[in-house]
CSV table of C-alpha atoms and ligand atoms in Angstrom, one decimal:
chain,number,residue,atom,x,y,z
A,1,UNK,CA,21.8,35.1,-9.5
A,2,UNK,CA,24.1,32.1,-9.0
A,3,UNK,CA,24.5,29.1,-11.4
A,4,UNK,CA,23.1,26.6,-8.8
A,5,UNK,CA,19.9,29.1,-8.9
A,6,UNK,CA,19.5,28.6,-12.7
A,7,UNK,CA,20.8,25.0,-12.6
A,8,UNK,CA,18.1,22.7,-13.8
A,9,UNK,CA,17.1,20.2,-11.0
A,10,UNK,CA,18.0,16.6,-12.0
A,11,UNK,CA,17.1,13.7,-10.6
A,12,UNK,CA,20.0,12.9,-8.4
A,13,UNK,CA,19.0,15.9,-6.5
A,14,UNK,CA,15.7,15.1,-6.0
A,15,UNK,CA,15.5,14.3,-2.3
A,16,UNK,CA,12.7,11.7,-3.6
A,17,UNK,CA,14.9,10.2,-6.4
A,18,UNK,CA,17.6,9.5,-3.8
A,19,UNK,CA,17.0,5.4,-4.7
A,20,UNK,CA,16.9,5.9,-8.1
A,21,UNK,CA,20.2,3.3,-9.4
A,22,UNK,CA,20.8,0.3,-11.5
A,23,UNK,CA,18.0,-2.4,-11.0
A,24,UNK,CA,19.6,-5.7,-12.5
A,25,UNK,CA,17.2,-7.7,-14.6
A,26,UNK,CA,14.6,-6.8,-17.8
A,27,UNK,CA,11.8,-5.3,-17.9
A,28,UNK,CA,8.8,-7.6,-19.2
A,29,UNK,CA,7.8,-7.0,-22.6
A,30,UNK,CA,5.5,-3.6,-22.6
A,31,UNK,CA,2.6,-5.9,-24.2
A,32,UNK,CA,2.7,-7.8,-21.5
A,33,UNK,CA,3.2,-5.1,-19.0
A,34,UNK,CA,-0.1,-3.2,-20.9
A,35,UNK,CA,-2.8,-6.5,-21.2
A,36,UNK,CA,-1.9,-7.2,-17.6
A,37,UNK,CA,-2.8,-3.5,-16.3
A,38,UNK,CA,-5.9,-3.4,-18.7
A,39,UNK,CA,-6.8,-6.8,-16.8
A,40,UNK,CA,-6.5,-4.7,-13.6
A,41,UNK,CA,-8.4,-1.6,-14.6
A,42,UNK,CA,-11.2,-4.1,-16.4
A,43,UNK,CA,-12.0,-5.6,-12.7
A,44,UNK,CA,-11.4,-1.8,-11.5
A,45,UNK,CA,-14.2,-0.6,-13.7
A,46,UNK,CA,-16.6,-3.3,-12.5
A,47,UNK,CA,-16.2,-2.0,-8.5
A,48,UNK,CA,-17.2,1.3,-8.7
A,49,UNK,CA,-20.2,3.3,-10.9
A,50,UNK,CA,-18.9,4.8,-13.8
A,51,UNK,CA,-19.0,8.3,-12.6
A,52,UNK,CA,-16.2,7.4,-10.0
A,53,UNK,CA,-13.7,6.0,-13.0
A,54,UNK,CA,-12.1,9.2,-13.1
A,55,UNK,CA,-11.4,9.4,-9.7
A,56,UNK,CA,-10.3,5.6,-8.9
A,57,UNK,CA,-9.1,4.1,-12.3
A,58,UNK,CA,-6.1,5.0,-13.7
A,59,UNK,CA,-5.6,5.3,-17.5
A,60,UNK,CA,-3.0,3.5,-19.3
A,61,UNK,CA,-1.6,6.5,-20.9
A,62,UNK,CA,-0.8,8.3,-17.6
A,63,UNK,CA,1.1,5.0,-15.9
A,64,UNK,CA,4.8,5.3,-16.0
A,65,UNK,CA,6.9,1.9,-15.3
A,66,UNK,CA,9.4,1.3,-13.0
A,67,UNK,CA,11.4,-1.7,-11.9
A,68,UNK,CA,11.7,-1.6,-8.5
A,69,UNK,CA,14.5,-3.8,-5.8
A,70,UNK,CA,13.1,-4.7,-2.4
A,71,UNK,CA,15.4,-5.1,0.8
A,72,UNK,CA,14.5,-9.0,-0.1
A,73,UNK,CA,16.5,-8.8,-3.1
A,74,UNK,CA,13.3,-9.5,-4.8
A,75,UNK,CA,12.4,-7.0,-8.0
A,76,UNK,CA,9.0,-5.6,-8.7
A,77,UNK,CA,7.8,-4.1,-11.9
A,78,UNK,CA,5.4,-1.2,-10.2
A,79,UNK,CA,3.2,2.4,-12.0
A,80,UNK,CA,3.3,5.6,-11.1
A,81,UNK,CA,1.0,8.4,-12.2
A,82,UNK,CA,4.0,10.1,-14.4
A,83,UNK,CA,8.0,10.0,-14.4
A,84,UNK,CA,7.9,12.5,-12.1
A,85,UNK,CA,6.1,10.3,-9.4
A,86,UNK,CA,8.8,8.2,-7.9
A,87,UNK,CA,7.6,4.6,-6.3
A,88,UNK,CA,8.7,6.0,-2.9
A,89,UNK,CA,6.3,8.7,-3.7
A,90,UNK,CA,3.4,6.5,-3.6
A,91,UNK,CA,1.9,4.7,-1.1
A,92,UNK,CA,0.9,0.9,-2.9
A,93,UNK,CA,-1.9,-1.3,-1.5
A,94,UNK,CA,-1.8,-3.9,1.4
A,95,UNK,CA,-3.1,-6.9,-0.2
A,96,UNK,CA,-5.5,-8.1,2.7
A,97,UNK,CA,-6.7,-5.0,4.4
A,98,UNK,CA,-7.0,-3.2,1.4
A,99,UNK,CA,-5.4,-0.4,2.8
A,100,UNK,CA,-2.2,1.7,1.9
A,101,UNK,CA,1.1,0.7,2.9
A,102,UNK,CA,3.6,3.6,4.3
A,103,UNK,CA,5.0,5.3,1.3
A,104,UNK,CA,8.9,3.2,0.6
A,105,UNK,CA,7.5,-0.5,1.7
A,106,UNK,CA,6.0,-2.8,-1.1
A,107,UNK,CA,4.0,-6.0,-0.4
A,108,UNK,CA,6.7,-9.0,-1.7
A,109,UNK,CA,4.5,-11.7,-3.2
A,110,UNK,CA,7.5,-13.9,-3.1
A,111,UNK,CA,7.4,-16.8,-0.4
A,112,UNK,CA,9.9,-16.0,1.9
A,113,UNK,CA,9.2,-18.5,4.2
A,114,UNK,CA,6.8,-18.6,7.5
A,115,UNK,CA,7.8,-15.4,9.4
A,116,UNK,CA,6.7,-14.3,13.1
A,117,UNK,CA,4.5,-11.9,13.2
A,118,UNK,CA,5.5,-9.6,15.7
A,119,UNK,CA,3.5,-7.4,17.9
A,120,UNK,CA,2.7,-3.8,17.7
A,121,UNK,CA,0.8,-1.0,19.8
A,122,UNK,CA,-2.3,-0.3,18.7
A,123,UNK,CA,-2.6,3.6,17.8
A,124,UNK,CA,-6.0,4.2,16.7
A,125,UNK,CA,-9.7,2.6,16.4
A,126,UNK,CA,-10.5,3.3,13.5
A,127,UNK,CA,-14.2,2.0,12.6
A,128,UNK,CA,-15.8,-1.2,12.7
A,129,UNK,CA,-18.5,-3.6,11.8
A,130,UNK,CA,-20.3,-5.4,14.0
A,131,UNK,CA,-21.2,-9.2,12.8
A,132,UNK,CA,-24.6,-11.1,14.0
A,133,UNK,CA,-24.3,-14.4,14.9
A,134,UNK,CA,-26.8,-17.0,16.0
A,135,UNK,CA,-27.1,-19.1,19.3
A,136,UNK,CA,-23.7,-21.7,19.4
A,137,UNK,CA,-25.0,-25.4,19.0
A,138,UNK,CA,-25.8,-27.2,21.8
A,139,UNK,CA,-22.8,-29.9,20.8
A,140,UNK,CA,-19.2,-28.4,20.8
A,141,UNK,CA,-18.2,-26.7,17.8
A,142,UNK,CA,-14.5,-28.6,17.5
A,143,UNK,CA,-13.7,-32.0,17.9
A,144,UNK,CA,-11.5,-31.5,20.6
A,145,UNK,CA,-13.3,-30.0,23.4
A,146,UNK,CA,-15.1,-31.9,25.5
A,147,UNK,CA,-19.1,-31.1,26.5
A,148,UNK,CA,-18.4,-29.6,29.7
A,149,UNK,CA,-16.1,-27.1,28.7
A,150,UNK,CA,-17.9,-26.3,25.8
A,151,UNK,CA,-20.8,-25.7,28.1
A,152,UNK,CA,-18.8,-23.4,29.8
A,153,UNK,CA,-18.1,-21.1,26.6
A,154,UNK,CA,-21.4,-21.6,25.1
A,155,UNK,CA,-23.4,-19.1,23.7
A,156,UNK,CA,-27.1,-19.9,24.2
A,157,UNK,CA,-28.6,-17.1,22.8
A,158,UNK,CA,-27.9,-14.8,19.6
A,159,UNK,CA,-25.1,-12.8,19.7
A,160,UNK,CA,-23.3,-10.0,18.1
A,161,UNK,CA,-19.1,-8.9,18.2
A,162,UNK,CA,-17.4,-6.0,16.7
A,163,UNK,CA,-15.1,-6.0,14.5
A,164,UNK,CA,-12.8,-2.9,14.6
A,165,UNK,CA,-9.9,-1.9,11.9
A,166,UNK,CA,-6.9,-0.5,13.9
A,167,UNK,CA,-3.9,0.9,12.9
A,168,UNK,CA,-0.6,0.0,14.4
A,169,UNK,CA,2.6,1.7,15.1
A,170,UNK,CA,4.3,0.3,12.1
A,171,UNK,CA,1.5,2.1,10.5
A,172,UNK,CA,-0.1,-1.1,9.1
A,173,UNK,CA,-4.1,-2.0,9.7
A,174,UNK,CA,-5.6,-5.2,11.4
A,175,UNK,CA,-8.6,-6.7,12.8
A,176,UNK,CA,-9.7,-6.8,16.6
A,177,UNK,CA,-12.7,-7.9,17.7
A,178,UNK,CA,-14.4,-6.5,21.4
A,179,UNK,CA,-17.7,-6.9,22.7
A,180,UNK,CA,-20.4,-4.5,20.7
A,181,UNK,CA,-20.7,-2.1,23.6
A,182,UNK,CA,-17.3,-1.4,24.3
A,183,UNK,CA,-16.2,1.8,22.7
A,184,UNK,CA,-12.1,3.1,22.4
A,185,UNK,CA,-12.6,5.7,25.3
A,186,UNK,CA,-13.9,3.1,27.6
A,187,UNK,CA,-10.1,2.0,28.1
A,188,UNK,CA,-9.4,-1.9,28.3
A,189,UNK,CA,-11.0,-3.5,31.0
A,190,UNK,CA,-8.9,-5.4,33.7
A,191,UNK,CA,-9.3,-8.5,35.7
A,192,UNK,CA,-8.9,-8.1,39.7
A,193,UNK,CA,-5.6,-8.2,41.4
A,194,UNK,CA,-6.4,-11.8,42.7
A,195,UNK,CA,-7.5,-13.1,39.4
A,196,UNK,CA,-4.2,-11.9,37.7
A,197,UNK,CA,-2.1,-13.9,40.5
A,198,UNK,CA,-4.2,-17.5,39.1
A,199,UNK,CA,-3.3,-16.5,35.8
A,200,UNK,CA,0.4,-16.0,36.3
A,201,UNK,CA,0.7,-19.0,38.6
A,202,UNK,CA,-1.3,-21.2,35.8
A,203,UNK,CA,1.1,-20.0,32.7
A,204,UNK,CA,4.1,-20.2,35.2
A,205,UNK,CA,3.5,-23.1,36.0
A,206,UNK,CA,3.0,-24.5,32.7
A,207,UNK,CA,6.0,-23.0,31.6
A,208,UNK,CA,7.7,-24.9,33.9
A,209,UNK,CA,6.7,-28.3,33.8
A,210,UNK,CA,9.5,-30.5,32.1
A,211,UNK,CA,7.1,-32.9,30.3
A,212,UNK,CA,5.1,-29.6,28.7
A,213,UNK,CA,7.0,-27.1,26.6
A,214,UNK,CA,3.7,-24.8,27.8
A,215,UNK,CA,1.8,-22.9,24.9
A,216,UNK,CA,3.1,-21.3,23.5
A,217,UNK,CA,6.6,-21.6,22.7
A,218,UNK,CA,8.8,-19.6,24.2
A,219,UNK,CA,9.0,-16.2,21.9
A,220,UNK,CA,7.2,-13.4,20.8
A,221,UNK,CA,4.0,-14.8,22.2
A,222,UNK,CA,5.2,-15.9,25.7
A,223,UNK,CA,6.5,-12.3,25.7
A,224,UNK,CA,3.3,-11.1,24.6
A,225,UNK,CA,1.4,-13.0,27.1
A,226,UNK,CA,3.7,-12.1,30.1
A,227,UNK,CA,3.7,-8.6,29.1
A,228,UNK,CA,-0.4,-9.0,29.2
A,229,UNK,CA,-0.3,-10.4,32.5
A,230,UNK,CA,1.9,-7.1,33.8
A,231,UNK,CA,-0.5,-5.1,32.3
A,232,UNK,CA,-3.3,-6.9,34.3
A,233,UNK,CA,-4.6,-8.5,31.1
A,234,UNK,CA,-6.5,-5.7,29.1
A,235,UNK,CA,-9.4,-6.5,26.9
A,236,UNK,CA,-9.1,-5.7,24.1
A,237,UNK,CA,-5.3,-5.4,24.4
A,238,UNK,CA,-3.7,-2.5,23.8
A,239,UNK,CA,-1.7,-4.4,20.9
A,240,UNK,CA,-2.3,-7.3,17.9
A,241,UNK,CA,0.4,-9.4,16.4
A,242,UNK,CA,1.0,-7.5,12.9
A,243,UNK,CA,0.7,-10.2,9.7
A,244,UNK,CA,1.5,-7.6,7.0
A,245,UNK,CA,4.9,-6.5,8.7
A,246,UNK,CA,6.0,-10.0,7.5
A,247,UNK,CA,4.9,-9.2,4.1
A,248,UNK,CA,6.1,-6.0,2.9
A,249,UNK,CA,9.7,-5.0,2.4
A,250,UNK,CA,11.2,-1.5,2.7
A,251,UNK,CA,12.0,-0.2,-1.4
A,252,UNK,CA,15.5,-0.1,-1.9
A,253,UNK,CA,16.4,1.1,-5.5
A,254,UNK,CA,14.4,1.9,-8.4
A,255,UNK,CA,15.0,2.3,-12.4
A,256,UNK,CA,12.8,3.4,-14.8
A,257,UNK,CA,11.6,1.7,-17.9
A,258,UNK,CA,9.0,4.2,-19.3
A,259,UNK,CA,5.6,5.0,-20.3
A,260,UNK,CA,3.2,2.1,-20.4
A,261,UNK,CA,1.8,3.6,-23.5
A,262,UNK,CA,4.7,4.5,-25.7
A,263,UNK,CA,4.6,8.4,-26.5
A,264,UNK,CA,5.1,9.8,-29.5
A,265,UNK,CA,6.9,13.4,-29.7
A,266,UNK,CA,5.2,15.7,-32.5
A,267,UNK,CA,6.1,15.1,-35.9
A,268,UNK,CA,7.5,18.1,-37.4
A,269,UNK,CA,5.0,19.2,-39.5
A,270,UNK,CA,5.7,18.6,-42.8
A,271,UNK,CA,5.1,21.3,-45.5
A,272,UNK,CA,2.3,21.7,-47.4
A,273,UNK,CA,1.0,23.6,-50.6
A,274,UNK,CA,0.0,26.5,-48.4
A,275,UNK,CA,3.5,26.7,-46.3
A,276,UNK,CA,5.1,26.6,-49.9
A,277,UNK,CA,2.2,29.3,-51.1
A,278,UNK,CA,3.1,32.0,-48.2
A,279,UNK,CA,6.9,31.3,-48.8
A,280,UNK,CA,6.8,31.9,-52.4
A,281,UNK,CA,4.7,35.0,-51.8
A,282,UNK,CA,7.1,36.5,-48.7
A,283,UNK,CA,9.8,35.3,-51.7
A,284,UNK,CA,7.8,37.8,-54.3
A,285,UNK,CA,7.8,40.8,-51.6
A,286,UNK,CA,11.6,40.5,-50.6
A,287,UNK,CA,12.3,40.6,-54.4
A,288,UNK,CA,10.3,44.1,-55.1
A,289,UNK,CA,11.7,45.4,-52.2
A,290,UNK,CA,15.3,45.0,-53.3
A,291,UNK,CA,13.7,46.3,-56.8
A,292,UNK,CA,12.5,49.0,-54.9
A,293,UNK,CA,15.7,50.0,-53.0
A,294,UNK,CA,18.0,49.4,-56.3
A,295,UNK,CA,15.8,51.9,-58.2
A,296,UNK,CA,16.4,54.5,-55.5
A,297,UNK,CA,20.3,54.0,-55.1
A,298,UNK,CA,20.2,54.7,-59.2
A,299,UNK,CA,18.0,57.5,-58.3
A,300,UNK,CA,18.9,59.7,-55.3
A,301,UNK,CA,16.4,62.6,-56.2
A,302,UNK,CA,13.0,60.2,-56.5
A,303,UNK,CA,13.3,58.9,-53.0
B,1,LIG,ZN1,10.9,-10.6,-1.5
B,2,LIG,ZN1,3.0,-4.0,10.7
């Protein structure tokens, strides 16, 4: 067996622990840190019935904390379930779907500015809801349409959409809403081949005008659009402008600071009457044994 078989793994070698580095800044106070997470597991607690806590609310006592540094620059003080979970190792919530981000981003709650939000495929249906509505007013709904186009969009009668949660190739989820009986295996539907010529001519045209900068602005959405049109313009389209990729940022580097709830390494245990009792009576039996052996060194013929 070779040293580098015996050689206890550290952390550098960790393929996981590969950001672990310097994270400039302090860690908050652990007060702090520990009334701010027993805020989060109070409002935890009040989601679920108390034979799911195990399950879906972490205790205090098993949270490790970690600073971590977001390609933004921006630092984060984040849990994991142990110091041997690394933040890369865990995949932390999108705050509006409510679903998990790819393990290595983190959603920056910094304001970094409006962002595009650019477009991905859409890679699987996942479920959906589907949402009642009741007949549209008989006056338009906005102030700026007039009555004979609203007229033309009107929905007399009840009505009912449904609203699916997709997942996108940058593995984020989002909202798209299709008619109730359309289902994923369907496939879009298409307009005809004369219909798609009016709509390319229309935007085209509006694109053009000198007076009109056209909606909308040249960018990700005209793209979107023209790609649409080449495509014959699918509904539902086959991809949805993602909101969260603006949000989250790839993890970087990560440091730790420690337990949430500092741990306490056993006490040696510290001697009592009866430790002192047993060692005073193993004391006794050494003594008569070397009482014993003397005697039969002075003594060769009572052995
Ligand atoms: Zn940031
Ligand atoms: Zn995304």
């Amino acid at each position: 067996m070779s040293a580098a078989d015996t050689a206890p793994v550290d952390d550098q070698t960790r393929e996981s622990a590969r950001l672990l580095k310097r994270v400039p800044g302090r860690a908050r106070p652990q007060k702090e840190a520990l009334r701010e997470f027993e805020e989060g597991v109070a409002q935890l607690r009040q989601h679920y019935d108390p034979v799911f806590w195990p399950l879906f609310v972490p205790e205090a006592k098993n949270m490790f904390r970690w600073r971590v540094e977001l390609e933004c620059g921006c630092k984060h003080e984040v849990y994991t379930h142990g110091e041997d979970k690394y933040p890369d190792d865990r995949r932390f919530p999108d705050l509006i779907s409510q679903c998990r981000l790819p393990s290595g981003e983190f959603w920056c709650t910094t304001d970094h500015g409006p962002a595009q939000k650019p477009y991905r495929d859409i890679v699987e249906w996942v479920d959906r809801k589907v949402t009642e509505f009741p007949a549209d007013p008989v006056e338009p709904e906005y102030d700026w349409m007039d009555a004979e186009d609203w007229a033309k969009i009107r929905k007399p009668k009840p009505h009912s959409s449904a609203f699916w949660r997709v997942k996108l190739s940058c593995g984020h989820y989002e909202q798209v809403c299709t008619d109730v009986d359309w289902k994923p295996e369907d496939g879009p539907k298409l307009v005809s081949e004369e219909r798609i010529v009016e709509i390319r001519r229309d935007f085209e045209e509006s694109w053009a005008a000198a007076d009109n900068p056209g909606w909308p602005e040249k960018g990700f959405e005209r793209d979107h659009i023209r790609k649409m049109i080449d495509l014959r313009w699918p509904r539902p389209e086959p991809e949805r402008d993602c909101f969260t990729c603006t949000q989250v940022r790839r993890i970087t580097g990560y440091q730790r600071i420690g337990w949430l709830v500092t741990r306490t390494r056993p006490a040696p245990r510290p001697s009592t009457n009866l430790d002192r009792e047993k060692i005073e009576a193993r004391l006794a039996a050494a003594e008569a044994e070397v009482q014993r052996l003397r005697k039969q060194l002075d003594n060769p013929g009572n052995a």
